[in-house]
XYZ file of C-alpha atoms in Angstrom:
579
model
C 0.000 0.000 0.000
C 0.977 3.672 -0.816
C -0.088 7.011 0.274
C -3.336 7.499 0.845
C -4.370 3.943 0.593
C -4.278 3.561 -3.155
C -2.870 0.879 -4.667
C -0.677 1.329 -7.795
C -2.500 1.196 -11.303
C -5.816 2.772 -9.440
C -7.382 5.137 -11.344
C -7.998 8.780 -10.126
C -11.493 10.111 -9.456
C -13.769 12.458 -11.574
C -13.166 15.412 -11.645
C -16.809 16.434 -11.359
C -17.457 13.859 -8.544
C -19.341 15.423 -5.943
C -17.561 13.417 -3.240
C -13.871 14.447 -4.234
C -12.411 14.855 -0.836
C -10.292 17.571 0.584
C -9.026 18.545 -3.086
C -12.403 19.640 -4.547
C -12.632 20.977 -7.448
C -14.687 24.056 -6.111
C -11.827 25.438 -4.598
C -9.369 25.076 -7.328
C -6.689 23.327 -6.053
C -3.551 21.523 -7.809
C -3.203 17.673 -7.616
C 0.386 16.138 -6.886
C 2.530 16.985 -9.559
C 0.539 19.731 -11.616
C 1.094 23.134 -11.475
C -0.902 25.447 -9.996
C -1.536 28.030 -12.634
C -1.108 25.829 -15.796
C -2.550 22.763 -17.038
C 0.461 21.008 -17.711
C 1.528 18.153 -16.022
C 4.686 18.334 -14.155
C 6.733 15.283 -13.743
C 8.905 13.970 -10.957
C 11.507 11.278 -10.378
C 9.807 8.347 -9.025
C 6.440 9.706 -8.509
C 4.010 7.018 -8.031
C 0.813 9.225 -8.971
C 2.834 9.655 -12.260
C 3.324 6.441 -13.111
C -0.179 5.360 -11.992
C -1.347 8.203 -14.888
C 0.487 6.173 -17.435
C -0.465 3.025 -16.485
C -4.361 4.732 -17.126
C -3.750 6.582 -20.446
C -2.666 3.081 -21.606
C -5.529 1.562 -20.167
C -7.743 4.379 -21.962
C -6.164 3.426 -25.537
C -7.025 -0.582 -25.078
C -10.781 0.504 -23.972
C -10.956 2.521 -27.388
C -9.462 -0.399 -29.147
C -12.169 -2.691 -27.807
C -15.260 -0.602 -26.535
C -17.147 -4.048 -25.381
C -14.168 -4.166 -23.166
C -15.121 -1.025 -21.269
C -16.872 -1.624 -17.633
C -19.510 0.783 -18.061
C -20.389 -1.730 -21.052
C -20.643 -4.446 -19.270
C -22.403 -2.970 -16.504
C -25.263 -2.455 -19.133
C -25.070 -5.681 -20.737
C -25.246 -7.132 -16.870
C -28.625 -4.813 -15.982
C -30.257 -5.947 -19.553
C -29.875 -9.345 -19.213
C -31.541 -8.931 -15.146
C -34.431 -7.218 -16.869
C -35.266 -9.862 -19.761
C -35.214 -12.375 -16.806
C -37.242 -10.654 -14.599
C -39.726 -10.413 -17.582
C -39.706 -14.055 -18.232
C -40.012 -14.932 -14.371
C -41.870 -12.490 -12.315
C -42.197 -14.273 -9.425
C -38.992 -16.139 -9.637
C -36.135 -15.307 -7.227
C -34.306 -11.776 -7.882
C -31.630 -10.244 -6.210
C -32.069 -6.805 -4.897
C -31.362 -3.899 -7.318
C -28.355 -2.025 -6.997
C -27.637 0.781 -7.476
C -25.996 1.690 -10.867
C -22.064 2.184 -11.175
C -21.136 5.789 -12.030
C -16.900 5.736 -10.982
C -17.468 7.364 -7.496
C -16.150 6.808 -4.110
C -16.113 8.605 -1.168
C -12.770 7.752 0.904
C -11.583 10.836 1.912
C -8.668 12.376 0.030
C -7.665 11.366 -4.036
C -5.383 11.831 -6.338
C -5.690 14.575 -8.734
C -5.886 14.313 -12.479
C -5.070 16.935 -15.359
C -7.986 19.176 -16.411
C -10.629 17.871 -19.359
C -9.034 14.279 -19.025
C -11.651 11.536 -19.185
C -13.078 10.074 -16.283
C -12.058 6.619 -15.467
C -13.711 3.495 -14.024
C -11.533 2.816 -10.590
C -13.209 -0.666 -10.618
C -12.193 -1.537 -14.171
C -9.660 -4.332 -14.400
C -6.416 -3.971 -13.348
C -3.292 -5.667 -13.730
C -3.277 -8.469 -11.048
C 0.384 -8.883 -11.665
C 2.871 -7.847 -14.716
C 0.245 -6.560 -17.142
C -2.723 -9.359 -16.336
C -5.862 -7.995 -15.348
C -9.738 -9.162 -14.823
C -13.036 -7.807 -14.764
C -14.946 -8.466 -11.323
C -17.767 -7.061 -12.207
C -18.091 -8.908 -15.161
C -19.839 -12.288 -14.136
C -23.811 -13.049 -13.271
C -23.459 -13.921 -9.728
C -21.852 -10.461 -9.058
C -23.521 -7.452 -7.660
C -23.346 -4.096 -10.086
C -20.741 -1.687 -9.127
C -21.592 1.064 -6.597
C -22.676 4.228 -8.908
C -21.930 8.186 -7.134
C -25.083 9.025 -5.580
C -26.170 11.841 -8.327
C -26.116 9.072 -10.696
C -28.317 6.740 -8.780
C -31.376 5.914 -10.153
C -34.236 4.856 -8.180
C -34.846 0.651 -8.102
C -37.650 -0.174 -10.619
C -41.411 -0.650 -9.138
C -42.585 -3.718 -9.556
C -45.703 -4.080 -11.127
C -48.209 -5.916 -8.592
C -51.422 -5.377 -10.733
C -50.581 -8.489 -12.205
C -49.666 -10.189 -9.362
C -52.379 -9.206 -6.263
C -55.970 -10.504 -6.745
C -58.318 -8.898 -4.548
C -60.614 -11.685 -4.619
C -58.009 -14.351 -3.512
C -57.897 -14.937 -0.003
C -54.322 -14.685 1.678
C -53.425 -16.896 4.157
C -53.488 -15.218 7.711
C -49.432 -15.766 9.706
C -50.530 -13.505 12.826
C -50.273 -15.690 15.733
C -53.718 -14.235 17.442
C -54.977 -15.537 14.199
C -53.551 -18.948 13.484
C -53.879 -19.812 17.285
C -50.061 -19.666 17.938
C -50.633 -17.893 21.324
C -53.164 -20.200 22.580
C -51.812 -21.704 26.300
C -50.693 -25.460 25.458
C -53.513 -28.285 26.382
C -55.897 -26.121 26.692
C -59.688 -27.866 25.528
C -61.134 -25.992 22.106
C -64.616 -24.409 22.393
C -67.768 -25.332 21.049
C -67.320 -22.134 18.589
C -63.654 -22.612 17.691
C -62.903 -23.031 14.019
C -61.612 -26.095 13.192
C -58.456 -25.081 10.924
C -58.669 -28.475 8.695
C -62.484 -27.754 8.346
C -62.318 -26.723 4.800
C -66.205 -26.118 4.664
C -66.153 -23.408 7.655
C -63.717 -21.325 5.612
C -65.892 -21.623 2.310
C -68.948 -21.041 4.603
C -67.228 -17.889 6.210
C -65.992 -16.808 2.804
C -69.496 -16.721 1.467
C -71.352 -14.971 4.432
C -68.713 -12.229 4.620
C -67.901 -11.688 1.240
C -64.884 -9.913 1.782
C -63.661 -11.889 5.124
C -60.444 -12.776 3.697
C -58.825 -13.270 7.337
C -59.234 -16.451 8.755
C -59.665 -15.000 12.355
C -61.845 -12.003 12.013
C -64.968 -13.616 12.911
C -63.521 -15.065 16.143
C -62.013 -10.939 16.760
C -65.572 -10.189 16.137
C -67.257 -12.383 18.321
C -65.028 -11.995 21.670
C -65.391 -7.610 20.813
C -69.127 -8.685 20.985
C -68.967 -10.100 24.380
C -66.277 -7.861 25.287
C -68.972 -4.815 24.475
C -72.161 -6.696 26.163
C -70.207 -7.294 29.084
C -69.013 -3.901 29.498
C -73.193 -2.574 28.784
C -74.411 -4.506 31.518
C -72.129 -3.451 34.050
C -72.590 0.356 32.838
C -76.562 -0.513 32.797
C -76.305 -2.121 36.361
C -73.978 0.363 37.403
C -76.264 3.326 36.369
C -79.681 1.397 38.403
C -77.672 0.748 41.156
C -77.073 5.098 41.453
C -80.298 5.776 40.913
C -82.084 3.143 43.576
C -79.371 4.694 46.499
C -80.073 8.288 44.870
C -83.873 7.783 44.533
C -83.828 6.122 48.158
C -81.565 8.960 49.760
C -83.765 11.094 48.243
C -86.802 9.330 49.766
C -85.578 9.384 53.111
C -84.193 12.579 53.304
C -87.373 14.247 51.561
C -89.792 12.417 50.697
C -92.933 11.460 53.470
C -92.558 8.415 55.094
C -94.402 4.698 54.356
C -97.426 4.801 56.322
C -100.639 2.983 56.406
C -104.048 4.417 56.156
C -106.955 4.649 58.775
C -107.321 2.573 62.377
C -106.397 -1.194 61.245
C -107.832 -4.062 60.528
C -109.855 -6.459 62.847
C -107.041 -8.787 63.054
C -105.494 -7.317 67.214
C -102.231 -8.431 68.317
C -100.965 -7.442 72.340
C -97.586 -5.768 72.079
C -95.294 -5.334 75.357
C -93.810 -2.141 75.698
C -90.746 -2.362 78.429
C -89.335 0.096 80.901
C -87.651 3.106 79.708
C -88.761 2.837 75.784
C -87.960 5.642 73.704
C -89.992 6.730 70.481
C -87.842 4.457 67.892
C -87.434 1.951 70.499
C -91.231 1.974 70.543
C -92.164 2.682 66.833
C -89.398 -0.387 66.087
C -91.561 -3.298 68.201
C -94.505 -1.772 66.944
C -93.237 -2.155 63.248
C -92.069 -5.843 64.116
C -95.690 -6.519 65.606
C -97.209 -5.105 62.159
C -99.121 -2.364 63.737
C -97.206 0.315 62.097
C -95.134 0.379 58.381
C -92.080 2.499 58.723
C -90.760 3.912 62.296
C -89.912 7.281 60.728
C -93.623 7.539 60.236
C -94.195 6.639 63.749
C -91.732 9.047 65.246
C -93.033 12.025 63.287
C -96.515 11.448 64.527
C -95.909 11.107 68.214
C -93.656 14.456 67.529
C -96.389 15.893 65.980
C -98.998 14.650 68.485
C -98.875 17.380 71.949
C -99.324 14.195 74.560
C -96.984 11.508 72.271
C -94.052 12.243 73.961
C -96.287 11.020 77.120
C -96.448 7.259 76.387
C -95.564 4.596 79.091
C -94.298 1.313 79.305
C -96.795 -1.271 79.922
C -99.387 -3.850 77.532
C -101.405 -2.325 74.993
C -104.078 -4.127 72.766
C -103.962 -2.189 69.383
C -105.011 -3.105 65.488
C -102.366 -4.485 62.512
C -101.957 -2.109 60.056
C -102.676 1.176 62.006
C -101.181 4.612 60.522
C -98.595 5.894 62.695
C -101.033 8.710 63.937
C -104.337 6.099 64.687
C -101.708 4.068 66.901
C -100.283 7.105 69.121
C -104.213 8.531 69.861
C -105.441 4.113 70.504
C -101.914 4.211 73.012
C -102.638 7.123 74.659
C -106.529 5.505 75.464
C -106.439 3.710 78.781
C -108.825 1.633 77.426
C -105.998 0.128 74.726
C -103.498 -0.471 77.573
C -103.823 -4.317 78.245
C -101.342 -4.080 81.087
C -101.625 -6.305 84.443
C -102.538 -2.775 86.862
C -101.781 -3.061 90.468
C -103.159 -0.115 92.226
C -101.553 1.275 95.907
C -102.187 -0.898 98.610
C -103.055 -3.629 97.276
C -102.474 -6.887 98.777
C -100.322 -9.860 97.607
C -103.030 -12.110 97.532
C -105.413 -10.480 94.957
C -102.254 -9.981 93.084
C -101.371 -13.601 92.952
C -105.134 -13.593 91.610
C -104.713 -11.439 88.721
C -101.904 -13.054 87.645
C -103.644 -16.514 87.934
C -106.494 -14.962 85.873
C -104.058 -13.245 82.943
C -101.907 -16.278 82.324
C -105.076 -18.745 82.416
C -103.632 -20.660 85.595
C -105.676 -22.599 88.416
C -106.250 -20.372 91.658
C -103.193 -20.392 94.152
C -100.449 -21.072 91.152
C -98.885 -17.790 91.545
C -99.429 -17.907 95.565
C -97.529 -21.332 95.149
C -94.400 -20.142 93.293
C -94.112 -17.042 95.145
C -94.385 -19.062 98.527
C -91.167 -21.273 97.319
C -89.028 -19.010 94.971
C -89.427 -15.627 96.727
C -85.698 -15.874 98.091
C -85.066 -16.363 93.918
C -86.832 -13.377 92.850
C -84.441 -10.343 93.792
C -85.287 -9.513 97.232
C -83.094 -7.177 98.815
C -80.228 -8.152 101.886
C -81.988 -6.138 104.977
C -85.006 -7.808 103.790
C -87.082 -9.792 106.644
C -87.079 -13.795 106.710
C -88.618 -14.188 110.060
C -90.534 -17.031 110.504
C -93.790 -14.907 111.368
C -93.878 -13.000 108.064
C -96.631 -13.885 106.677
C -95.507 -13.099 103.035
C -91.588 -11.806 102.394
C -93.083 -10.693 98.753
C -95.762 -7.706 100.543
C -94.463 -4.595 100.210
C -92.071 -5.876 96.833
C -94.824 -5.879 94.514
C -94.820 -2.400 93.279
C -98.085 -0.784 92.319
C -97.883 0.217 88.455
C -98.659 -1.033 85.175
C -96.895 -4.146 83.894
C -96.747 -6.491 80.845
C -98.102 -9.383 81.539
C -98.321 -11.027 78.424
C -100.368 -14.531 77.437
C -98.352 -17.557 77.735
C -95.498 -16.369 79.920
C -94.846 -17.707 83.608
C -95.686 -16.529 86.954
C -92.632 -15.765 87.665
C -91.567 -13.520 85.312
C -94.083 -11.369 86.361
C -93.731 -11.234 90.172
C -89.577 -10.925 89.209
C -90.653 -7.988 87.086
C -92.548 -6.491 89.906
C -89.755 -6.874 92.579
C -87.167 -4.990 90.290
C -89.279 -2.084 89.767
C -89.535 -2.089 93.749
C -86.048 -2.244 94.474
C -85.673 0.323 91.489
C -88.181 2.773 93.852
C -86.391 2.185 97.208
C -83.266 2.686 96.073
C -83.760 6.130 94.357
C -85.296 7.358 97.998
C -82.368 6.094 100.345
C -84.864 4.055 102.769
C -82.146 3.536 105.065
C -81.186 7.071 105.323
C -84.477 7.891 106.035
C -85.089 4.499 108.468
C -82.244 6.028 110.928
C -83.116 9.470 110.838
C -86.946 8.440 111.898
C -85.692 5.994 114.762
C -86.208 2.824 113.015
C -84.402 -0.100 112.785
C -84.032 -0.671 109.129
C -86.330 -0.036 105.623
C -88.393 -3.079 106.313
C -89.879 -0.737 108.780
C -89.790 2.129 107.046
C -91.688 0.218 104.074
C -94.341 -1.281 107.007
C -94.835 2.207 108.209
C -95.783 3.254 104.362
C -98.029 0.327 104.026
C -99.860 1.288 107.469
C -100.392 4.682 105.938
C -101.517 3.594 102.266
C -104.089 1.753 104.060
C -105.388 4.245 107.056
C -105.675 6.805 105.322
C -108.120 7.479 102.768
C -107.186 10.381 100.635
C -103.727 11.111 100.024
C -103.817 14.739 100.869
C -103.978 13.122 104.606
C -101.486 11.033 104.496
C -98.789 13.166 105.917
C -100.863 13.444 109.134
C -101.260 10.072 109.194
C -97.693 9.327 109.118
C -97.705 11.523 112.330
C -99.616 9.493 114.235
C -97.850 6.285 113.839
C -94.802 7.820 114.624
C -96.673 9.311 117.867
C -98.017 6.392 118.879
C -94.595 4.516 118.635
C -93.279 6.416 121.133
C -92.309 4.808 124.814
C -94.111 7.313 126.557
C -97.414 7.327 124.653
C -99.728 7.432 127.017
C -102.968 7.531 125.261
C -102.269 3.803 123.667
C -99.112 2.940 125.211
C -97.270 1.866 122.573
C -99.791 0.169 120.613
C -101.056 1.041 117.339
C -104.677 -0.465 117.266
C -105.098 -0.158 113.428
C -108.243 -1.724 112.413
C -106.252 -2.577 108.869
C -104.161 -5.041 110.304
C -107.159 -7.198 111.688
C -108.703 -6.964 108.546
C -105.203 -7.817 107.349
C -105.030 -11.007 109.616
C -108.720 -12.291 108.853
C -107.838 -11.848 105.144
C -110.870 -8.925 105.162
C -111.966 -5.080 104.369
C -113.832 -3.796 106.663
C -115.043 -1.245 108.946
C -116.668 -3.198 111.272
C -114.106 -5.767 113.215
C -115.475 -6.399 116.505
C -115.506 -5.232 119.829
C -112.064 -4.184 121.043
C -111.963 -6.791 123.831
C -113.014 -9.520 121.217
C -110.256 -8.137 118.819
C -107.321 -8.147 121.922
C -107.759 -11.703 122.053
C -106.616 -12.600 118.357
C -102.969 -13.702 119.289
C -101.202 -13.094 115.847
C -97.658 -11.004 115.372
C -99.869 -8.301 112.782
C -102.911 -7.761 115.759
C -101.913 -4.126 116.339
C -104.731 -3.950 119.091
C -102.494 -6.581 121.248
C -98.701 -6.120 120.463
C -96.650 -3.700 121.007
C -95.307 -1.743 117.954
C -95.132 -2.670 114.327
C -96.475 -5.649 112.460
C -94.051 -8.293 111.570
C -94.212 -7.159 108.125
C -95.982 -4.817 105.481
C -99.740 -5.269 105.074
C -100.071 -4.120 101.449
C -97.834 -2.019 98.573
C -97.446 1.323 99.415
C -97.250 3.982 97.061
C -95.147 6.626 96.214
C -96.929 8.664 97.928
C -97.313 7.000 101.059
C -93.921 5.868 101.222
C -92.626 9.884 100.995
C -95.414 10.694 103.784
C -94.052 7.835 105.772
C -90.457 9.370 105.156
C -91.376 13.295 106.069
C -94.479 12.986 108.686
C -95.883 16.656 109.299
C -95.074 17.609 112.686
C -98.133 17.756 115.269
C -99.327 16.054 118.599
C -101.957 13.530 116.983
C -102.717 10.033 118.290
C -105.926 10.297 116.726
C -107.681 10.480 113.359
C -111.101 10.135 111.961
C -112.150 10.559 108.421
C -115.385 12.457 107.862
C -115.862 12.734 104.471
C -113.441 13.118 101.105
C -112.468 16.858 102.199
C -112.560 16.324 105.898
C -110.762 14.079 108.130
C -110.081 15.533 112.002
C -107.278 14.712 113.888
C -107.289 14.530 118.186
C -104.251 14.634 120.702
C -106.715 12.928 123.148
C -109.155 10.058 123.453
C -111.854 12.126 124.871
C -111.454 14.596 121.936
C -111.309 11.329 119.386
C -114.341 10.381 120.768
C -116.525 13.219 120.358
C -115.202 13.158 116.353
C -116.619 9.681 116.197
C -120.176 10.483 117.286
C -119.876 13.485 115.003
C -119.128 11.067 112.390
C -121.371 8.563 113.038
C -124.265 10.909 113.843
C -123.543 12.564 110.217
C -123.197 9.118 108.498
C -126.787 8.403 109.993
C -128.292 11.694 109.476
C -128.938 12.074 113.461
């Protein structure tokens, strides 16, 4: 190798080659050996660019000799004989086009050559050794010299009129087509194209006319589902809004669910416990059937001046009652279906009512309460001496309660004891049991049953208080300690009456409740005192009484002595005769 990288015997570029190097022709410039300002070459001793102009002058005069010879010849002899086969064979195998030889190359810096001297082919053959050369472009298998690229010309279009039918069908090669990217062992479907099924692709060809992929009707069918799936959960999506807008909306604004009028026949008893709020209410009422909705309920007994008045207890109303029909039938007595115990009353016509609400034989209840009363929530300071008559009087609070058909005895005498011990507790019995002198709240609770029972009209009940407490006292004088109540005789004999006897008669009843011959309290309460009595019993009015006679409803008159008591009786007798 020489300078530059040429070989001797190459032949210099163009001099209107576009790629010429650093010596372009633009600027002018003087090859090796010529001189600058003339166009006459300028020879030098051993100058290989010399010698390699020679060797192409000679080259020039054998190409002149011989034209056919000439590479650019045979480069057109080569491109003719490509075309005529291409012609014959238009589908056959071609090699790409190349690009047509024009003498170019683009390899940085070249030799010069002498103005208006004819451009050469570099690629034409050169001597391989002492004056042998060959062509290398010159033979079918070879590619076509590279041509400068302002002598390319573009590769020839093929025609494909000729060769594209558009009512052929082409074979689909896209794996989501063909199947290719199905998992491996997986089952086909019933709707799977068999590919060997010859008839399914005439049969698709037919219905779709121009279906010419294989797979398109497959694409088409899962976009289907794809967009039906994708519907429904839009279309569900959209109801689902609307039912929680529509309901919001509803409840927020919209009235209620409510039935119309007072029910039908059809009556059902519902229980309504202790300490029952209006939803807690309007909800067992809706469960029962009475009432539709609880809001409805609610806004009626708002809207009603005496709803916010309702009580706990047993009331006997209609199914399928408006909200408003239901308050105004609650608010009745008459609907109220409770078990009532009113003040005072005794244990054993309580044992009776409960016998005669639950359907039971006379003397159940009196049975059960006889041997579970320790089971039924008495209090610790309450009495179990052997001559208390019953440990359950005075723990059967008077009030309304729920005693429904088909529950036990038991249930209901329990119920009663808690809403006692509820009572006492809230009033501090034993506070008050010390600061009156006694010895503990059974007292205080025998005191209040004393005074439910004596005294007739609650207005005198304070009074009345008084005169136990008097009477009580170690130095009474006037009955010396005893209380001669005519309640507990009646109490003992199991009686109500006004008439019990002569006194001396009456002294001889030996039994721990005859007032008239012990000293002090009863053994135990005679009835169930109210509230009422049980605050008189707890803050007597002040006064010297021992005695007390009731007159009429507005008039009861109270004595310090007997003498004085006794001219209040004939008064009172001689007015209940007329005398």
């Amino acid at each position: 190798m020489t300078e530059y990288g040429r070989s001797p015997g190459s032949e210099p570029w163009h001099p209107e080659d576009p790629l010429y190097g650093d010596q372009g022709w633009g600027g002018r410039q003087a090859a090796h050996g010529q001189s600058q300002y003339g166009d006459q070459q300028q020879s030098y001793p051993q100058d290989p660019y010399a010698q390699q102009h020679q060797h192409q002058q000679y080259q020039q005069q054998a190409y002149d000799q011989n034209p056919q010879q000439h590479p650019q010849h045979q480069n057109q002899q080569y491109e003719q004989q490509q075309y005529a086969a291409q012609q014959q064979d238009p589908y056959g195998q071609q090699p790409p086009a190349q690009p047509r030889y024009d003498g170019g190359w683009d390899s940085g810096q070249h030799a010069a050559v002498p103005y208006g001297a004819e451009p050469q082919d570099p690629y034409a053959q050169q001597p391989a050794g002492y004056g042998e050369s060959h062509d290398y472009y010159g033979t079918p298998e070879a590619y076509p010299p590279p041509r400068p690229p302002g002598r390319r010309d573009a590769p020839e279009q093929q025609s494909t009129s000729a060769e594209w039918d558009p009512d052929e069908p082409r074979e689909e090669t896209h794996p989501f087509f063909t199947g290719a990217d199905e998992p491996a062992g997986r089952e086909p479907r019933d709707n799977d194209d068999d590919p060997d099924d010859d008839t399914s692709r005439s049969t698709r060809r037919d219905r779709g006319g121009n279906d010419r992929r294989g797979g398109k009707g497959k694409k088409k069918s899962r976009n289907g589902v794809a967009c039906l799936f994708v519907s429904v959960v839009l279309v569900g999506g959209l109801g689902g809004v609307t039912y929680v807008g529509y309901t919001f909306w509803k409840k927020q604004f919209g009235a209620p669910a409510d039935y119309a009028g007072a029910g039908t026949s059809e009556q059902v008893e519902v229980e309504i416990p202790e300490g029952s709020l209006g939803y807690d209410i309007a909800n067992i009422l809706r469960k029962k059937g009475v009432i539709k909705s609880s809001d409805a309920f609610v806004a009626a007994q708002n809207g009603n001046p005496k709803g916010k008045s309702l009580q706990a207890g047993v009331y006997l109303l209609n199914k399928e009652m408006s909200a408003a029909s239901a308050i105004e039938l609650m608010l009745d007595p008459k609907s109220q279906n409770a078990l009532v115990i009113p003040e005072g009353t005794r244990n054993v016509t309580v044992y009776a009512k409960i016998d005669e609400r639950l359907g039971l034989a006379k003397g159940t209840t009196a049975k059960v309460a006889k041997t579970k009363a320790e089971s039924l929530g008495l209090p610790d300071w309450a009495e179990d001496d052997p001559d208390v008559k019953d440990p359950l009087e005075g723990f059967l609070y008077p009030a309304a309660y729920p005693v429904a058909k088909g529950s036990k005895p038991e249930a209901a005498l329990k119920r009663m004891v808690t809403r006692a011990n509820k009572e006492y507790g809230e009033l501090d019995l034993e506070a008050g049991a010390a600061k009156l002198g006694l010895k503990n709240p059974w007292e205080l609770i025998t005191v209040a049953s004393l005074v439910q029972v004596e005294g007739k009209y609650k207005h005198d009940f304070d009074k009345v208080a008084r005169v136990v407490y008097n009477r009580l006292k170690p130095g009474n004088m006037e009955t010396v300690g005893r209380l001669e109540f005519d309640s507990t005789v009646n109490y003992i004999k199991g009686q109500s009456t006004l008439d019990i006897g002569a006194v001396d008669e009456v002294r001889k009843i030996d039994d721990p409740y005859n007032t008239y011959k012990i000293i002090g309290l009863p053994s135990g309460p005679i009835s169930n005192p109210g509230a009422e009595a049980l605050h008189s019993a707890m803050n007597p009015t002040p006064g010297p009484w021992y005695y007390f006679v009731s007159i009429n409803e507005d008039k009861t008159v109270f004595a310090e002595t007997n003498e004085e008591h006794e001219r209040n009786r004939q008064e009172y007798e001689e007015g209940k005769t007329g005398q």
